[in-house]
Coordinates of C-alpha atoms in Angstrom, one line a residue:
X273 CA -42.7 -24.5 62.7
X274 CA -41.5 -27.4 62.1
X275 CA -41.2 -28.9 66.0
X276 CA -45.1 -26.9 66.7
X277 CA -46.1 -29.9 64.3
X278 CA -43.9 -32.7 66.2
X279 CA -42.2 -33.3 62.9
X280 CA -38.3 -32.4 64.2
X281 CA -38.0 -32.6 68.4
X282 CA -38.1 -29.6 70.2
X283 CA -34.6 -30.3 71.5
X284 CA -32.6 -31.1 67.9
X285 CA -34.4 -27.7 67.2
X286 CA -33.3 -26.3 70.8
X287 CA -29.5 -27.5 70.0
X288 CA -29.3 -26.6 66.4
X289 CA -30.2 -22.8 67.4
X290 CA -27.6 -22.7 70.2
X291 CA -24.5 -24.3 67.6
X292 CA -25.6 -21.8 65.6
X293 CA -24.9 -18.8 67.7
X294 CA -22.1 -20.3 69.0
X295 CA -20.2 -20.9 65.7
X296 CA -16.8 -18.8 65.4
X297 CA -17.8 -15.7 63.1
X298 CA -15.9 -16.1 59.5
X299 CA -12.8 -14.5 58.7
X300 CA -12.9 -12.0 56.2
X301 CA -10.6 -12.7 53.6
X302 CA -8.2 -9.4 52.4
X303 CA -9.4 -6.7 51.1
X304 CA -9.1 -7.3 47.0
X305 CA -7.1 -4.7 45.5
X306 CA -9.2 -2.3 42.9
X307 CA -7.4 -3.1 39.6
X308 CA -6.2 -0.2 37.1
X309 CA -6.7 -2.2 34.2
X310 CA -9.0 -4.6 33.6
X311 CA -8.5 -8.1 31.8
X312 CA -10.8 -6.9 28.9
X313 CA -8.1 -3.8 28.1
X314 CA -10.3 -1.3 29.7
X315 CA -9.5 1.3 32.4
X316 CA -10.9 1.3 35.6
X317 CA -10.5 4.6 36.3
X318 CA -13.4 7.3 37.4
X319 CA -13.0 11.5 36.4
X320 CA -14.7 14.0 39.0
X321 CA -15.0 17.3 39.8
X322 CA -13.8 18.4 36.6
X323 CA -14.5 22.3 36.4
X324 CA -13.4 23.3 32.6
X325 CA -16.1 20.5 31.0
X326 CA -15.9 23.5 27.6
X327 CA -13.0 22.2 26.9
X328 CA -14.6 19.2 25.2
X329 CA -16.5 21.3 23.2
X330 CA -13.4 22.5 21.5
X331 CA -12.6 19.3 20.2
X332 CA -16.8 18.3 18.8
X333 CA -15.9 15.6 16.9
X334 CA -13.6 13.3 18.9
X335 CA -16.2 14.1 21.7
X336 CA -18.8 12.8 19.2
X337 CA -17.5 9.7 19.0
X338 CA -16.2 9.3 22.0
X339 CA -19.7 8.8 23.0
X340 CA -22.1 6.0 23.3
X341 CA -23.9 4.4 20.5
X342 CA -27.4 5.7 22.1
X343 CA -25.8 9.2 22.4
X344 CA -24.6 9.2 19.0
X345 CA -28.3 8.3 17.3
X346 CA -30.4 10.4 19.3
X347 CA -27.6 13.7 18.6
X348 CA -28.0 12.4 14.9
X349 CA -31.6 12.9 14.7
X350 CA -32.2 15.4 16.9
X351 CA -29.7 17.7 14.8
X352 CA -32.2 16.5 11.1
X353 CA -34.9 17.2 13.2
X354 CA -33.8 20.6 14.5
X355 CA -32.6 21.6 11.5
X356 CA -36.2 20.8 9.1
X357 CA -38.2 22.6 11.8
X358 CA -36.1 25.9 11.6
X359 CA -35.6 25.8 8.0
X360 CA -39.5 25.1 7.8
X361 CA -40.1 28.5 10.1
X362 CA -37.7 30.2 7.4
X363 CA -40.1 29.0 5.1
X364 CA -43.0 29.9 6.1
X365 CA -41.8 33.1 7.4
X366 CA -40.6 33.6 3.9
X367 CA -44.3 32.5 2.4
X368 CA -46.1 34.4 4.9
X369 CA -44.3 38.3 4.4
X370 CA -44.6 37.9 0.3
X371 CA -48.0 37.3 0.8
X372 CA -48.5 33.7 -0.6
X373 CA -50.6 32.6 2.7
X374 CA -53.2 35.1 1.8
X375 CA -53.4 33.9 -2.0
X376 CA -53.2 30.6 -1.9
X377 CA -56.1 29.5 -2.8
X378 CA -56.6 31.9 -5.6
X379 CA -53.1 31.2 -6.8
X380 CA -54.4 28.4 -9.4
X381 CA -56.9 30.9 -10.9
X382 CA -54.6 34.0 -10.8
X383 CA -52.1 34.5 -13.9
X384 CA -50.5 37.4 -12.6
X385 CA -49.3 36.2 -8.7
X386 CA -46.0 34.1 -8.6
X387 CA -45.4 32.9 -4.8
X388 CA -42.2 32.4 -3.8
X389 CA -42.3 28.8 -3.0
X390 CA -45.7 27.0 -5.0
X391 CA -48.1 25.5 -2.2
X392 CA -46.5 26.1 0.8
X393 CA -49.8 27.8 2.6
X394 CA -49.1 26.3 5.9
X395 CA -46.3 25.5 8.4
X396 CA -46.9 21.2 7.7
X397 CA -46.5 22.5 4.0
X398 CA -43.2 24.1 4.7
X399 CA -41.5 21.9 6.4
X400 CA -42.6 19.0 4.2
X401 CA -40.8 21.7 1.5
X402 CA -37.9 22.0 3.8
X403 CA -37.5 17.9 4.3
X404 CA -37.3 17.8 0.1
X405 CA -35.0 20.9 -0.2
X406 CA -32.6 19.6 2.6
X407 CA -33.1 15.6 1.8
X408 CA -33.3 16.1 -2.0
X409 CA -36.2 14.2 -2.3
X410 CA -38.4 16.0 -5.0
X411 CA -41.1 15.0 -5.1
X412 CA -42.4 18.2 -7.8
X413 CA -45.8 19.2 -6.0
X414 CA -43.7 21.8 -4.6
X415 CA -41.0 24.0 -5.9
X416 CA -39.2 27.4 -6.0
X417 CA -40.0 30.0 -8.1
X418 CA -37.8 33.3 -9.7
X419 CA -40.1 35.7 -7.7
X420 CA -38.1 35.7 -4.4
X421 CA -34.5 36.6 -3.8
X422 CA -34.8 35.6 -0.6
X423 CA -35.9 32.2 -0.9
X424 CA -33.0 31.3 -3.1
X425 CA -30.7 32.7 -0.3
X426 CA -32.6 30.3 2.3
X427 CA -32.1 27.9 0.1
X428 CA -28.2 27.9 -0.9
X429 CA -27.9 27.9 3.0
X430 CA -30.0 25.2 3.7
X431 CA -28.1 23.2 1.0
X432 CA -24.9 23.9 3.2
X433 CA -25.9 23.1 6.4
X434 CA -27.4 19.7 5.4
X435 CA -24.2 18.7 4.1
X436 CA -22.4 20.2 6.5
X437 CA -24.9 18.0 8.8
X438 CA -24.5 14.8 6.9
X439 CA -20.2 15.6 6.9
X440 CA -20.3 15.4 10.0
X441 CA -22.6 12.4 11.6
X442 CA -21.9 10.3 8.8
X443 CA -17.9 10.8 9.4
X444 CA -18.8 10.0 12.9
X445 CA -20.6 6.8 12.5
X446 CA -17.6 6.1 10.3
X447 CA -15.1 6.9 12.8
X448 CA -17.4 4.6 15.7
X449 CA -17.2 1.6 13.2
X450 CA -13.6 1.8 12.1
X451 CA -12.3 2.0 15.8
X452 CA -8.9 0.8 16.4
X453 CA -10.2 -0.9 19.9
X454 CA -12.9 -3.3 17.9
X455 CA -9.5 -4.9 16.0
X456 CA -8.2 -5.3 19.2
X457 CA -11.4 -7.8 19.6
X458 CA -9.4 -10.6 18.5
X459 CA -6.1 -9.6 20.3
X460 CA -6.5 -12.2 22.8
X461 CA -3.7 -12.6 25.9
X462 CA -3.8 -15.6 28.1
X463 CA -5.9 -15.7 31.6
X464 CA -3.1 -16.4 33.5
X465 CA 0.8 -15.7 33.6
X466 CA 3.1 -17.9 34.6
X467 CA 6.6 -18.0 36.6
X468 CA 9.5 -20.8 35.9
X469 CA 12.7 -21.2 34.8
X470 CA 14.2 -21.3 31.6
X471 CA 17.7 -20.5 30.7
X472 CA 18.5 -21.7 34.2
X473 CA 17.0 -17.9 34.9
X474 CA 13.3 -17.2 36.6
X475 CA 11.1 -15.6 34.2
X476 CA 7.5 -14.2 33.9
X477 CA 6.0 -15.8 31.2
X478 CA 2.4 -15.4 29.5
X479 CA 0.9 -16.0 25.7
X480 CA -0.5 -13.8 23.7
X481 CA -2.5 -14.6 19.8
X482 CA -4.4 -13.3 17.4
X483 CA -7.5 -15.0 15.9
X484 CA -7.6 -13.2 12.4
X485 CA -5.6 -14.3 9.3
X486 CA -4.8 -10.3 8.8
X487 CA -1.5 -9.5 10.7
X488 CA -0.3 -6.8 12.6
X489 CA 1.8 -4.6 11.5
X490 CA 4.9 -3.2 13.4
X491 CA 3.2 -5.4 16.6
X492 CA 6.0 -4.6 19.6
X493 CA 4.7 -5.4 23.6
X494 CA 5.3 -3.7 26.4
X495 CA 4.9 -4.8 30.3
X496 CA 4.6 -2.0 33.0
X497 CA 4.1 -2.8 36.5
X498 CA 2.0 -0.9 38.9
X499 CA 1.9 -0.3 42.5
X500 CA 1.4 1.6 45.6
X501 CA 4.9 2.6 47.0
X502 CA 6.1 5.3 49.4
X503 CA 8.9 7.7 49.0
X504 CA 11.7 7.9 51.6
X505 CA 10.4 11.4 52.2
X506 CA 7.1 10.0 53.0
X507 CA 5.5 11.1 50.0
X508 CA 3.0 8.1 49.1
X509 CA 2.2 7.5 45.5
X510 CA -0.7 4.7 44.7
X511 CA 0.1 4.7 40.6
X512 CA 3.9 4.1 40.6
X513 CA 4.3 3.4 36.7
X514 CA 7.9 0.8 36.2
X515 CA 9.0 -0.1 32.8
X516 CA 9.8 -4.2 32.7
X517 CA 12.2 -5.0 29.8
X518 CA 10.7 -8.3 27.4
X519 CA 13.3 -10.8 26.4
X520 CA 14.0 -10.7 23.0
X521 CA 17.5 -11.3 21.1
X522 CA 17.2 -7.9 19.2
X523 CA 17.0 -6.3 22.2
X524 CA 13.8 -4.7 21.2
X525 CA 9.7 -5.4 22.1
X526 CA 8.9 -6.0 18.5
X527 CA 7.0 -9.2 17.8
X528 CA 6.2 -10.9 14.8
X529 CA 2.2 -11.6 15.8
X530 CA 2.0 -14.6 12.9
X531 CA 0.9 -17.4 15.4
X532 CA 0.8 -17.3 19.2
X533 CA 3.5 -15.9 21.4
X534 CA 5.5 -16.9 24.8
X535 CA 6.6 -13.2 25.8
X536 CA 9.0 -13.9 28.2
X537 CA 10.5 -11.0 31.0
X538 CA 13.5 -12.6 32.8
X539 CA 13.4 -11.3 36.3
X540 CA 16.9 -9.9 37.3
X541 CA 17.9 -6.8 39.2
X542 CA 16.0 -4.4 37.3
X543 CA 12.7 -6.4 37.7
X544 CA 10.1 -5.4 40.3
X545 CA 9.7 -9.3 40.8
X546 CA 13.3 -9.7 42.0
X547 CA 12.4 -9.8 45.4
X548 CA 9.4 -11.8 45.3
X549 CA 9.3 -15.3 45.9
X550 CA 6.2 -17.4 45.9
X551 CA 4.9 -17.0 49.4
X552 CA 5.5 -13.5 48.7
X553 CA 3.2 -13.0 45.6
X554 CA 0.3 -13.5 47.7
X555 CA 0.3 -10.9 49.8
X556 CA 2.2 -8.9 46.9
X557 CA -0.2 -5.5 46.0
X558 CA 1.3 -5.4 42.3
X559 CA -0.6 -5.7 38.9
X560 CA 1.3 -6.3 35.6
X561 CA -0.1 -4.4 32.8
X562 CA 0.8 -5.5 29.4
X563 CA 0.3 -3.7 26.2
X564 CA 0.1 -4.7 23.0
X565 CA 0.2 -1.6 20.3
X566 CA 0.7 -2.7 16.0
X567 CA -0.9 -1.0 12.9
X568 CA -4.1 -2.8 11.2
X569 CA -2.7 -4.7 8.0
X570 CA -6.0 -4.1 6.2
X571 CA -6.8 -0.4 7.6
X572 CA -4.1 1.1 8.5
X573 CA -5.2 2.2 11.6
X574 CA -2.9 1.7 14.6
X575 CA -4.8 -0.6 17.5
X576 CA -3.7 -0.8 21.1
X577 CA -5.2 -4.5 23.1
X578 CA -4.4 -4.2 26.9
X579 CA -4.6 -6.6 29.7
X580 CA -3.5 -7.0 33.1
X581 CA -2.2 -9.9 35.9
X582 CA -2.6 -9.6 39.6
X583 CA -0.9 -11.6 42.3
X584 CA -4.0 -14.1 42.2
X585 CA -3.7 -14.7 38.1
X586 CA 0.2 -16.1 38.4
X587 CA 0.9 -19.3 38.8
X588 CA 4.5 -20.1 40.1
X589 CA 5.6 -23.1 39.0
X590 CA 3.6 -23.5 36.0
X591 CA 4.4 -23.8 32.1
X592 CA 2.3 -22.8 29.3
X593 CA 1.6 -26.1 27.2
X594 CA 2.2 -26.5 22.6
X595 CA -0.2 -25.4 21.0
X596 CA 1.7 -25.0 17.3
X597 CA 2.0 -28.7 16.0
X598 CA 2.7 -29.5 11.9
X599 CA 0.3 -31.1 10.0
X600 CA 0.3 -32.2 6.3
X601 CA 2.5 -29.7 5.8
X602 CA 0.6 -26.6 7.6
X603 CA 1.2 -25.4 11.0
X604 CA -1.7 -25.9 13.2
X605 CA -2.8 -23.8 16.4
X606 CA -5.2 -25.4 18.8
X607 CA -6.9 -22.5 20.3
X608 CA -8.8 -24.7 23.1
X609 CA -5.5 -25.0 25.0
X610 CA -4.5 -21.3 24.6
X611 CA -4.1 -20.5 28.8
X612 CA -3.8 -24.6 29.5
X613 CA -0.5 -24.6 32.0
X614 CA 1.3 -27.4 33.5
X615 CA 3.3 -27.8 36.5
X616 CA 7.0 -27.9 36.0
X617 CA 10.0 -27.5 38.8
X618 CA 10.8 -23.9 39.7
X619 CA 13.0 -23.1 42.9
X620 CA 10.5 -21.5 45.5
X621 CA 12.8 -18.9 46.5
X622 CA 12.9 -15.2 45.3
X623 CA 15.7 -14.3 41.9
X624 CA 17.8 -12.8 44.3
X625 CA 18.0 -15.8 46.3
X626 CA 18.8 -18.2 43.4
X627 CA 21.2 -15.8 42.1
X628 CA 23.2 -15.7 45.4
X629 CA 22.9 -19.5 45.4
X630 CA 22.6 -21.0 42.4
X631 CA 23.0 -24.3 43.8
X632 CA 19.5 -24.4 44.7
X633 CA 18.4 -24.3 41.1
X634 CA 20.7 -27.5 40.5
X635 CA 19.3 -28.9 43.7
X636 CA 15.6 -28.0 42.9
X637 CA 16.5 -30.0 39.2
X638 CA 17.9 -32.3 40.7
X639 CA 14.9 -33.2 43.1
X640 CA 12.4 -33.3 39.5
X641 CA 15.0 -35.4 37.5
X642 CA 14.6 -38.1 40.5
X643 CA 11.1 -37.5 40.6
X644 CA 10.7 -37.5 37.1
X645 CA 12.4 -41.1 37.0
X646 CA 10.4 -42.4 39.8
X647 CA 7.4 -41.1 37.9
X648 CA 8.5 -43.6 35.1
X649 CA 9.3 -47.0 36.9
X650 CA 5.7 -46.4 38.2
X651 CA 4.2 -46.4 35.0
X652 CA 6.7 -48.8 33.4
X653 CA 6.1 -51.3 36.5
X654 CA 2.2 -50.8 36.1
X655 CA 2.5 -51.3 32.0
X656 CA 4.6 -54.5 32.9
X657 CA 1.9 -55.4 35.5
X658 CA -0.8 -55.4 33.2
X659 CA 0.8 -56.8 30.5
X660 CA 1.1 -60.0 32.5
X661 CA -2.8 -59.5 33.5
X662 CA -3.5 -59.4 30.0
X663 CA -1.2 -62.4 29.0
X664 CA -2.6 -64.5 32.1
X665 CA -6.2 -63.8 31.2
X666 CA -5.2 -64.4 27.7
X667 CA -4.1 -68.3 28.6
X668 CA -7.1 -68.8 30.8
X669 CA -9.4 -67.7 27.5
X670 CA -7.3 -69.8 25.6
X671 CA -8.0 -73.2 28.1
X672 CA -11.3 -72.9 28.2
X673 CA -11.4 -72.9 24.6
X674 CA -10.2 -76.1 24.2
X675 CA -11.6 -78.6 23.1
X676 CA -11.0 -82.3 24.5
X677 CA -10.1 -85.6 22.5
X678 CA -13.3 -88.1 21.9
X679 CA -12.4 -91.7 21.3
X680 CA -14.5 -93.5 18.3
X681 CA -14.9 -96.9 18.6
X682 CA -15.7 -99.0 14.7
X683 CA -17.4 -102.0 14.0
X684 CA -14.3 -103.8 13.4
X685 CA -12.8 -103.0 16.3
X686 CA -10.2 -100.6 15.7
X687 CA -10.2 -97.4 18.1
X688 CA -9.9 -94.2 16.2
X689 CA -9.1 -90.6 18.3
X690 CA -10.4 -87.4 16.1
X691 CA -11.1 -83.7 17.2
X692 CA -14.6 -82.1 17.0

């Protein structure tokens, strides 16, 4: 269109189209593996072709708690409406069987007639009376008499049914609002995990913290590796789980989560990361699942927080920055740096190669120390040069501000020098 209007030359347009057609096709990246556990802790799992769905009704309370809020509110509303309508029909039948419908107009004038329920002459009035009985409103216009034993029985049944519905629905709503995963919303993990050298060993590390002041009692951390494996017999296991030990001096997974902690796993012969180098990590079909469990201090409910790290989220040769400082006798935590990392010296080989050749670590540390010294020399040299430039500029400024001496000649012929 632009070529037709002579805005762009036609030769340029044709050359551009030819270049786009001859452009090499883009190479698609390796398909990304589906996560087993999402970053927010949700399980990425879909259940299909469940035949015995009646098993869910055997534990109806758990089924109601697991439902979404909109479904729970719909069931809550429909339960009350159905019970009101059902007993409204029963009250209408009681009044109809007793003949109250025919005498409702003359009941006030007849002293010998006593209805089962006063002022119930239609289904609408029976529905209103059903609501008043079950909710115990008691407006006073409609009330039951001693005339009909059947009406007394219906009154007792409706009260029992109303109490059961209230207990189940209120208990369900309470359990949904006090579920353990609500407390897990304030348990946070670092977005990335790191692999670096600690105490002469390669370690897999991540950071965990609690945003609330109320503590998690008996907190423990577990790490599991999930990957697809094939047995020597040819069996394919799509989700093969391996427990990964956590480095702890007391040989347990318990932690004291009063401040953010860096959880460390030493990559040794038992670790699935033992044969993985930085170049192999990119192509690894591996997912590391982190599970934090504990008891909520305020409610006593056991809670669990989960997250996972895939190969793209593991930084080799990085370390977490410190975020806990002591200020005026109080330990302060800067959560703005919770997931920040810095690059550190780390061998570019697997833990197995590092165990077989310990000199690799020594060479890496020596190179790191040498580069650190060189950077310090450069930094000191830059500071020295900046200081010299600053002093020279100050000298030039002072020399430009100096006032020359001026000689004054007095009438007596004497010369006097003064500075102005």
